[in-house]
Tab-separated table of C-alpha atoms in Angstrom:
chain	number	residue	atom	x	y	z
A	21	MET	CA	77.817	-35.133	-13.517
A	22	LYS	CA	76.075	-32.320	-11.477
A	23	LYS	CA	78.712	-29.777	-9.849
A	24	GLY	CA	76.490	-29.610	-6.793
A	25	LYS	CA	73.205	-28.722	-5.268
A	26	ILE	CA	72.440	-25.640	-4.686
A	27	ILE	CA	68.963	-24.374	-2.903
A	28	ILE	CA	67.985	-21.065	-4.184
A	29	VAL	CA	65.456	-19.447	-1.714
A	30	GLY	CA	63.744	-16.919	-2.881
A	31	ALA	CA	63.587	-17.569	-6.338
A	32	THR	CA	60.481	-15.548	-7.406
A	33	GLY	CA	62.786	-12.287	-7.214
A	34	VAL	CA	64.629	-10.110	-9.369
A	35	ILE	CA	67.858	-11.791	-8.228
A	36	GLY	CA	66.666	-15.255	-7.245
A	37	ASN	CA	65.286	-16.087	-10.481
A	38	ALA	CA	68.743	-14.626	-12.465
A	39	ALA	CA	70.837	-17.914	-10.225
A	40	LEU	CA	67.571	-20.294	-10.884
A	41	GLU	CA	68.624	-19.620	-14.784
A	42	ARG	CA	71.995	-19.631	-14.149
A	43	PHE	CA	72.538	-22.596	-12.292
A	44	VAL	CA	70.458	-24.709	-14.528
A	45	SER	CA	71.687	-24.151	-17.130
A	46	SER	CA	75.346	-24.313	-15.891
A	47	GLY	CA	74.449	-28.192	-14.624
A	48	TRP	CA	73.753	-27.632	-10.820
A	49	ASP	CA	70.659	-29.792	-9.101
A	50	VAL	CA	68.826	-26.718	-8.592
A	51	ILE	CA	66.130	-26.479	-5.931
A	52	SER	CA	63.999	-23.380	-6.168
A	53	VAL	CA	62.524	-22.415	-2.454
A	54	SER	CA	59.796	-18.882	-2.723
A	55	ARG	CA	56.233	-19.598	-1.925
A	56	ARG	CA	54.682	-19.662	-6.324
A	57	LYS	CA	56.862	-21.582	-8.603
A	58	PRO	CA	59.078	-19.504	-10.520
A	59	GLU	CA	59.199	-18.536	-14.344
A	60	CYS	CA	62.460	-21.335	-15.597
A	61	LYS	CA	63.297	-21.671	-19.270
A	62	SER	CA	66.460	-22.875	-18.864
A	63	GLY	CA	65.230	-26.446	-17.899
A	64	SER	CA	64.474	-28.459	-15.184
A	65	PHE	CA	64.714	-28.089	-11.187
A	66	LYS	CA	62.732	-28.509	-8.330
A	67	HIS	CA	60.450	-26.046	-5.982
A	68	ILE	CA	59.682	-26.320	-2.836
A	69	SER	CA	56.831	-23.801	-2.200
A	70	ILE	CA	56.808	-22.147	1.915
A	71	ASP	CA	56.623	-19.311	3.507
A	72	LEU	CA	59.642	-18.840	5.359
A	73	THR	CA	58.374	-17.150	8.735
A	74	LYS	CA	56.309	-20.512	9.258
A	75	LYS	CA	59.024	-21.890	11.665
A	76	ASN	CA	57.990	-25.368	12.244
A	77	GLU	CA	56.543	-26.262	8.267
A	78	CYS	CA	60.501	-25.031	7.412
A	79	ASN	CA	62.668	-27.278	10.498
A	80	LYS	CA	59.967	-30.193	8.772
A	81	ILE	CA	60.570	-29.756	5.215
A	82	PHE	CA	64.513	-28.413	5.633
A	83	SER	CA	65.445	-31.467	7.827
A	84	SER	CA	64.344	-33.850	5.280
A	85	ILE	CA	67.250	-32.532	2.749
A	86	SER	CA	70.959	-34.262	3.642
A	87	ASP	CA	72.558	-33.420	0.520
A	88	ILE	CA	72.729	-29.873	-0.272
A	89	THR	CA	76.447	-28.035	-0.852
A	90	HIS	CA	75.179	-24.790	-1.344
A	91	VAL	CA	72.780	-22.082	-0.569
A	92	LEU	CA	71.587	-19.096	-2.406
A	93	TYR	CA	69.849	-16.713	-0.070
A	94	THR	CA	67.727	-14.061	-1.662
A	95	ALA	CA	64.646	-13.991	-0.051
A	96	LEU	CA	63.885	-10.496	1.963
A	97	PHE	CA	59.943	-9.155	3.529
A	98	GLU	CA	59.438	-5.856	2.908
A	99	LYS	CA	55.933	-4.224	4.293
A	100	PRO	CA	53.190	-2.401	1.757
A	101	GLY	CA	55.116	1.012	0.505
A	102	LEU	CA	58.371	0.175	0.787
A	103	ILE	CA	60.559	3.327	1.970
A	104	LEU	CA	59.263	2.974	5.737
A	105	GLY	CA	59.722	-0.829	6.561
A	106	TRP	CA	63.751	-0.248	5.853
A	107	TYR	CA	63.774	1.813	9.054
A	108	GLU	CA	61.451	-0.509	11.498
A	109	GLU	CA	62.623	-3.460	13.581
A	110	ASP	CA	59.685	-5.463	13.322
A	111	GLN	CA	60.404	-5.755	8.920
A	112	MET	CA	64.333	-6.532	9.928
A	113	GLN	CA	63.646	-8.610	12.867
A	114	THR	CA	61.233	-10.877	10.234
A	115	ASN	CA	64.238	-10.859	7.689
A	116	LEU	CA	65.955	-12.531	10.367
A	117	GLU	CA	63.991	-15.077	11.472
A	118	MET	CA	62.777	-16.113	7.361
A	119	MET	CA	67.272	-16.641	7.207
A	120	GLN	CA	67.066	-19.049	10.879
A	121	ASN	CA	63.771	-20.826	9.929
A	122	ILE	CA	65.708	-22.101	7.141
A	123	MET	CA	69.353	-22.174	7.450
A	124	GLU	CA	68.950	-23.871	11.021
A	125	PRO	CA	67.814	-27.257	9.654
A	126	ILE	CA	69.760	-26.907	6.078
A	127	SER	CA	72.766	-26.453	8.320
A	128	ALA	CA	71.615	-29.010	10.931
A	129	SER	CA	70.988	-31.514	8.243
A	130	ASN	CA	73.624	-31.456	5.068
A	131	PRO	CA	76.984	-32.187	6.541
A	132	GLY	CA	78.560	-31.564	2.720
A	133	LEU	CA	77.958	-28.455	3.456
A	134	LYS	CA	79.794	-26.091	1.206
A	135	HIS	CA	79.137	-22.491	1.277
A	136	VAL	CA	76.864	-19.857	1.657
A	137	SER	CA	76.179	-16.481	-0.489
A	138	PHE	CA	73.706	-13.769	0.610
A	139	LEU	CA	72.592	-10.409	-0.392
A	140	GLN	CA	72.660	-7.145	1.263
A	141	GLY	CA	73.243	-3.522	-0.870
A	142	THR	CA	74.787	0.010	-0.367
A	143	LYS	CA	72.065	0.216	2.727
A	144	ALA	CA	74.745	-1.059	4.053
A	145	TYR	CA	76.598	2.260	3.723
A	146	GLY	CA	73.759	3.979	5.406
A	147	VAL	CA	72.313	5.666	1.883
A	148	HIS	CA	69.236	5.958	2.781
A	149	HIS	CA	70.391	7.528	6.000
A	150	HIS	CA	73.241	9.679	4.853
A	151	SER	CA	75.413	10.611	1.836
A	152	ILE	CA	77.835	7.585	1.585
A	153	SER	CA	81.786	8.420	1.015
A	154	ILE	CA	83.334	7.742	-2.536
A	155	PRO	CA	83.627	4.889	-3.397
A	156	ALA	CA	82.172	3.046	-0.943
A	157	LYS	CA	84.317	0.249	0.214
A	158	GLU	CA	83.704	-3.387	1.874
A	159	SER	CA	87.113	-2.487	4.236
A	160	ARG	CA	85.600	0.746	6.009
A	161	SER	CA	83.757	-0.309	9.377
A	162	ARG	CA	80.363	-1.046	10.015
A	163	ASP	CA	77.879	2.476	9.364
A	164	ASP	CA	76.201	2.751	12.743
A	165	HIS	CA	72.620	1.961	12.272
A	166	GLU	CA	69.675	-0.469	12.686
A	167	ASN	CA	69.935	-3.219	9.854
A	168	PHE	CA	68.920	-6.194	8.803
A	169	TYR	CA	71.667	-7.193	7.244
A	170	TRP	CA	73.550	-6.557	10.112
A	171	PHE	CA	71.188	-9.028	11.982
A	172	GLN	CA	71.568	-11.436	8.836
A	173	GLU	CA	75.340	-11.284	8.757
A	174	ASP	CA	76.178	-12.008	12.289
A	175	TYR	CA	74.121	-15.224	12.394
A	176	ILE	CA	75.585	-16.589	9.294
A	177	LYS	CA	78.942	-15.948	11.157
A	178	SER	CA	77.670	-17.401	14.424
A	179	LEU	CA	76.248	-20.686	12.592
A	180	GLN	CA	79.405	-21.288	10.752
A	181	LYS	CA	81.541	-21.647	13.778
A	182	ASP	CA	83.068	-24.867	14.102
A	183	SER	CA	81.579	-25.980	10.605
A	184	ASN	CA	83.562	-26.500	7.151
A	185	TRP	CA	81.217	-24.428	4.988
A	186	THR	CA	82.099	-20.627	3.980
A	187	TRP	CA	80.548	-17.759	3.236
A	188	THR	CA	79.916	-14.576	0.293
A	189	ILE	CA	78.198	-11.455	0.262
A	190	PHE	CA	77.470	-9.253	-1.962
A	191	ARG	CA	76.824	-5.563	-2.550
A	192	PRO	CA	74.614	-4.844	-5.376
A	193	GLN	CA	73.958	-1.586	-6.698
A	194	ILE	CA	70.317	-1.285	-8.103
A	195	VAL	CA	69.608	-4.645	-9.443
A	196	PHE	CA	67.753	-4.892	-12.876
A	197	GLY	CA	66.333	-7.905	-13.659
A	198	TYR	CA	63.349	-10.476	-15.005
A	199	SER	CA	61.107	-10.097	-12.775
A	200	TYR	CA	57.740	-8.844	-11.986
A	201	GLY	CA	55.220	-8.217	-8.538
A	202	THR	CA	58.161	-8.019	-6.517
A	203	ALA	CA	59.209	-5.570	-4.280
A	204	MET	CA	62.132	-3.818	-6.284
A	205	ASN	CA	62.373	-3.888	-9.902
A	206	LEU	CA	62.054	-1.287	-12.300
A	207	ILE	CA	62.164	-2.975	-15.607
A	208	PRO	CA	58.450	-3.588	-15.590
A	209	ILE	CA	57.514	-0.344	-14.099
A	210	ILE	CA	59.393	1.385	-16.751
A	211	GLY	CA	58.110	-0.498	-19.010
A	212	ILE	CA	54.457	0.183	-17.680
A	213	TYR	CA	54.577	3.807	-17.715
A	214	ALA	CA	55.507	3.998	-20.928
A	215	ALA	CA	53.238	1.578	-22.819
A	216	ILE	CA	50.457	3.640	-20.292
A	217	CYS	CA	52.155	7.256	-21.998
A	218	ASN	CA	51.716	5.586	-25.171
A	219	GLU	CA	48.170	4.409	-24.929
A	220	THR	CA	46.907	8.240	-23.161
A	221	LYS	CA	49.386	9.808	-25.823
A	222	LYS	CA	51.172	11.347	-22.844
A	223	PRO	CA	54.962	12.277	-23.302
A	224	PHE	CA	56.981	9.617	-21.743
A	225	SER	CA	58.773	12.229	-19.603
A	226	PHE	CA	61.516	11.288	-16.620
A	227	PRO	CA	59.469	11.313	-14.027
A	228	GLY	CA	62.492	12.719	-11.205
A	229	ARG	CA	65.556	13.583	-10.932
A	230	SER	CA	67.129	12.761	-14.059
A	231	ASP	CA	70.981	13.941	-13.381
A	232	VAL	CA	71.798	11.943	-10.618
A	233	ILE	CA	74.964	9.940	-10.921
A	234	LEU	CA	73.954	6.328	-10.467
A	235	GLU	CA	75.718	2.605	-11.004
A	236	ALA	CA	72.803	-0.069	-12.172
A	237	VAL	CA	73.709	-4.119	-11.910
A	238	ASP	CA	72.078	-6.658	-14.254
A	239	ALA	CA	70.668	-9.331	-11.956
A	240	ARG	CA	72.610	-11.801	-14.660
A	241	LEU	CA	75.603	-10.714	-13.240
A	242	ILE	CA	75.415	-11.161	-9.806
A	243	ALA	CA	73.791	-14.630	-10.711
A	244	LYS	CA	77.109	-14.784	-12.255
A	245	ALA	CA	79.264	-13.837	-9.899
A	246	CYS	CA	77.328	-16.423	-7.650
A	247	GLU	CA	78.490	-19.071	-9.072
A	248	TRP	CA	82.218	-17.668	-9.514
A	249	ALA	CA	81.461	-17.830	-5.776
A	250	ALA	CA	80.496	-21.716	-5.064
A	251	PHE	CA	83.734	-22.587	-5.637
A	252	ASN	CA	86.287	-19.611	-5.596
A	253	LYS	CA	88.527	-19.632	-3.058
A	254	GLU	CA	88.857	-16.265	-3.019
A	255	SER	CA	85.478	-15.451	-2.243
A	256	GLU	CA	85.530	-17.301	0.756
A	257	ASN	CA	84.325	-14.753	3.809
A	258	GLN	CA	84.070	-12.023	1.963
A	259	ILE	CA	82.137	-9.363	1.296
A	260	PHE	CA	82.038	-8.012	-2.508
A	261	ASN	CA	80.438	-4.384	-4.464
A	262	ILE	CA	78.808	-5.762	-7.511
A	263	THR	CA	77.773	-3.335	-10.465
A	264	ASN	CA	77.591	-3.485	-14.467
A	265	GLY	CA	81.313	-1.715	-14.714
A	266	ASP	CA	80.059	2.127	-15.310
A	267	VAL	CA	78.339	4.533	-14.524
A	268	PHE	CA	74.967	6.445	-15.845
A	269	THR	CA	71.605	9.195	-15.033
A	270	TRP	CA	68.868	8.428	-16.073
A	271	GLY	CA	68.281	11.917	-18.235
A	272	ASP	CA	71.685	9.867	-20.238
A	273	VAL	CA	69.421	6.992	-20.938
A	274	TRP	CA	66.419	7.795	-20.890
A	275	SER	CA	66.790	8.144	-24.996
A	276	THR	CA	67.805	4.466	-25.246
A	277	ILE	CA	65.088	3.164	-22.715
A	278	SER	CA	62.517	4.952	-24.727
A	279	GLN	CA	63.714	3.474	-28.119
A	280	SER	CA	63.876	0.266	-26.523
A	281	LEU	CA	60.043	0.868	-25.636
A	282	ASN	CA	59.320	2.323	-29.103
A	283	VAL	CA	58.116	5.542	-27.477
A	284	SER	CA	58.876	9.208	-27.698
A	285	PRO	CA	60.245	10.786	-24.621
A	286	GLY	CA	59.556	14.282	-23.196
A	287	PRO	CA	60.793	16.747	-20.768
A	288	ASP	CA	61.276	15.888	-16.962
A	289	ASP	CA	58.118	15.648	-15.251
A	290	GLN	CA	57.425	15.565	-11.467
A	291	ILE	CA	55.310	12.136	-11.743
A	292	GLN	CA	54.591	10.407	-8.360
A	293	LEU	CA	54.449	6.791	-10.048
A	294	SER	CA	53.774	5.158	-6.489
A	295	ALA	CA	50.225	7.182	-6.516
A	296	TRP	CA	49.527	7.563	-10.783
A	297	LEU	CA	50.631	4.123	-11.683
A	298	PRO	CA	47.569	2.410	-9.502
A	299	LYS	CA	45.263	4.235	-10.988
A	300	GLN	CA	45.847	3.008	-14.571
A	301	SER	CA	44.410	-0.106	-13.938
A	302	LYS	CA	41.591	0.324	-16.670
A	303	ILE	CA	44.241	1.286	-18.640
A	304	TRP	CA	46.562	-1.047	-18.373
A	305	GLU	CA	43.660	-4.185	-18.829
A	306	SER	CA	43.054	-2.718	-22.179
A	307	ILE	CA	46.639	-2.584	-22.344
A	308	VAL	CA	46.736	-6.560	-22.104
A	309	ASP	CA	44.117	-7.258	-24.037
A	310	LYS	CA	45.281	-4.973	-27.210
A	311	TYR	CA	48.465	-6.889	-27.418
A	312	ASP	CA	47.913	-10.068	-26.242
A	313	LEU	CA	49.460	-10.162	-22.891
A	314	LYS	CA	49.820	-12.644	-19.839
A	315	LYS	CA	47.091	-12.281	-18.245
A	316	ASN	CA	48.177	-9.671	-15.093
A	317	LYS	CA	46.657	-7.708	-12.805
A	318	LEU	CA	48.922	-3.848	-12.800
A	319	SER	CA	48.444	-4.665	-9.011
A	320	GLU	CA	50.338	-8.111	-10.015
A	321	MET	CA	52.997	-6.178	-11.975
A	322	LEU	CA	53.585	-3.756	-9.607
A	323	GLY	CA	54.364	-5.344	-6.581
A	324	GLU	CA	56.227	-2.411	-3.913
A	325	SER	CA	58.338	-1.450	-6.949
A	326	HIS	CA	56.721	1.981	-7.767
A	327	TYR	CA	57.571	2.822	-4.181
A	328	TYR	CA	61.215	2.047	-5.288
A	329	ALA	CA	60.727	3.564	-8.444
A	330	ASP	CA	60.155	6.935	-6.702
A	331	PHE	CA	62.948	6.311	-4.678
A	332	CYS	CA	65.501	5.370	-7.461
A	333	PHE	CA	64.124	8.536	-9.602
A	334	GLY	CA	64.628	10.881	-6.792
A	335	HIS	CA	60.930	11.820	-7.099
A	336	GLY	CA	60.027	15.478	-4.921
A	337	VAL	CA	64.080	15.806	-4.055
A	338	ALA	CA	64.940	19.511	-4.428
A	339	GLU	CA	68.255	19.788	-3.193
A	340	ASN	CA	71.431	18.040	-4.956
A	341	ILE	CA	71.805	14.339	-4.588
A	342	LYS	CA	75.205	13.117	-3.946
A	343	ALA	CA	75.946	10.364	-6.323
A	344	ALA	CA	76.020	7.304	-4.068
A	345	LEU	CA	78.999	5.144	-6.169
A	346	VAL	CA	81.184	1.856	-4.710
A	347	SER	CA	84.479	0.239	-5.336
A	348	THR	CA	84.303	-3.321	-7.236
A	349	ILE	CA	88.320	-3.346	-7.287
A	350	LYS	CA	88.244	-5.833	-4.058
A	351	LEU	CA	85.848	-7.912	-6.742
A	352	ARG	CA	87.531	-7.558	-9.880
A	353	GLN	CA	91.440	-8.483	-7.483
A	354	ALA	CA	89.321	-11.038	-6.577
A	355	GLY	CA	89.069	-12.635	-9.953
A	356	PHE	CA	85.809	-12.066	-10.854
A	357	HIS	CA	86.214	-9.573	-13.936
A	358	GLU	CA	82.233	-9.894	-15.710
A	359	CYS	CA	80.675	-6.487	-16.401
A	360	ILE	CA	77.954	-5.437	-18.692
A	361	ASP	CA	77.301	-2.129	-20.253
A	362	THR	CA	73.987	-0.377	-18.617
A	363	GLU	CA	72.231	0.543	-21.572
A	364	GLU	CA	72.846	-2.778	-23.837
A	365	MET	CA	71.141	-4.045	-20.143
A	366	PHE	CA	68.081	-2.109	-20.719
A	367	LYS	CA	67.424	-3.012	-23.838
A	368	GLU	CA	67.963	-6.944	-23.298
A	369	LEU	CA	66.349	-7.334	-20.282
A	370	PHE	CA	63.075	-4.777	-21.875
A	371	ASN	CA	63.084	-7.070	-25.319
A	372	GLU	CA	62.757	-10.433	-22.365
A	373	PHE	CA	59.635	-8.657	-21.225
A	374	GLN	CA	58.547	-8.333	-24.800
A	375	GLU	CA	59.241	-11.418	-25.905
A	376	ARG	CA	57.660	-13.372	-22.785
A	377	LYS	CA	54.624	-11.479	-23.554
A	378	ILE	CA	54.679	-9.594	-20.254
A	379	LEU	CA	55.318	-6.184	-21.679
A	380	PRO	CA	54.428	-4.959	-24.992
A	381	LYS	CA	55.747	-4.100	-28.042
A	382	LEU	CA	54.000	-1.226	-28.987
A	383	ASN	CA	53.379	-0.310	-32.287
């Protein structure tokens, strides 16, 4: 017997894909929603290919489904170049409208709907505007800046009125997982950078500020938390920070990353990956042929994540960068205690990309 019927929106993204694997393998009836069909090695699922900005199409398709019990919304609209869009009203409005276009018909046509989970992040604390209090806590008042997080949160709370379903918001730190060609996943970016360095006999140098204290979260851990939240009373109408449970600096994990990718690390070197990587398409093509990888063009691999790499690596930032750390006490006290060692996460994820022939196993 299935645990429930969940619709995972944005299933090709880093969190959505991890959730797809988790819920399929855990015995759920799963519908994935994204423009292209996601990969899933865990079993079968139904897929709906759709552009969430098309309101009429969304209404037609999702009004015809009446047995959804859970929704996990991970879809995201980002502009080319990524970072500037975080501050622009039309990008925020598009993210709100995408959520509305699917949640309006689902909430209206699914009387058995029980729970909705969706994502925010540390931008909720204003990390892209200013340094934040350490540790950032969910109980603090809303940071005073424009953010599509607030648009979506206020919308879900309004939609929920007079309904029987509940919601949970997760605020992850830097997310790592299995996806490529997406807006914010550093694993393929680091792997491509390493492969090109190896091919061109260039040292695998960290391309930014390696001394900043950071937190990571494995997308598989978020997926576990989303399943936990689906039935847990303590998760109802709550916001939770989520991390792996440890901290790291790029300088301290770079040797582990280098070993995982079988490359020799070099001294730190300020390289703007958003400008440098797209120029390496011919070299990447030769790497794909040499190691018999899946025929993904470099642009198809990068998405907008090379811009995210510059941001997360602190490229070009001369002044000291204050750590942006969050408290996960609330989530632990609510009953979710899972964690993962960040260095082990890097090893496992790079290995997965190699086993799936997306990144090369370098000689």
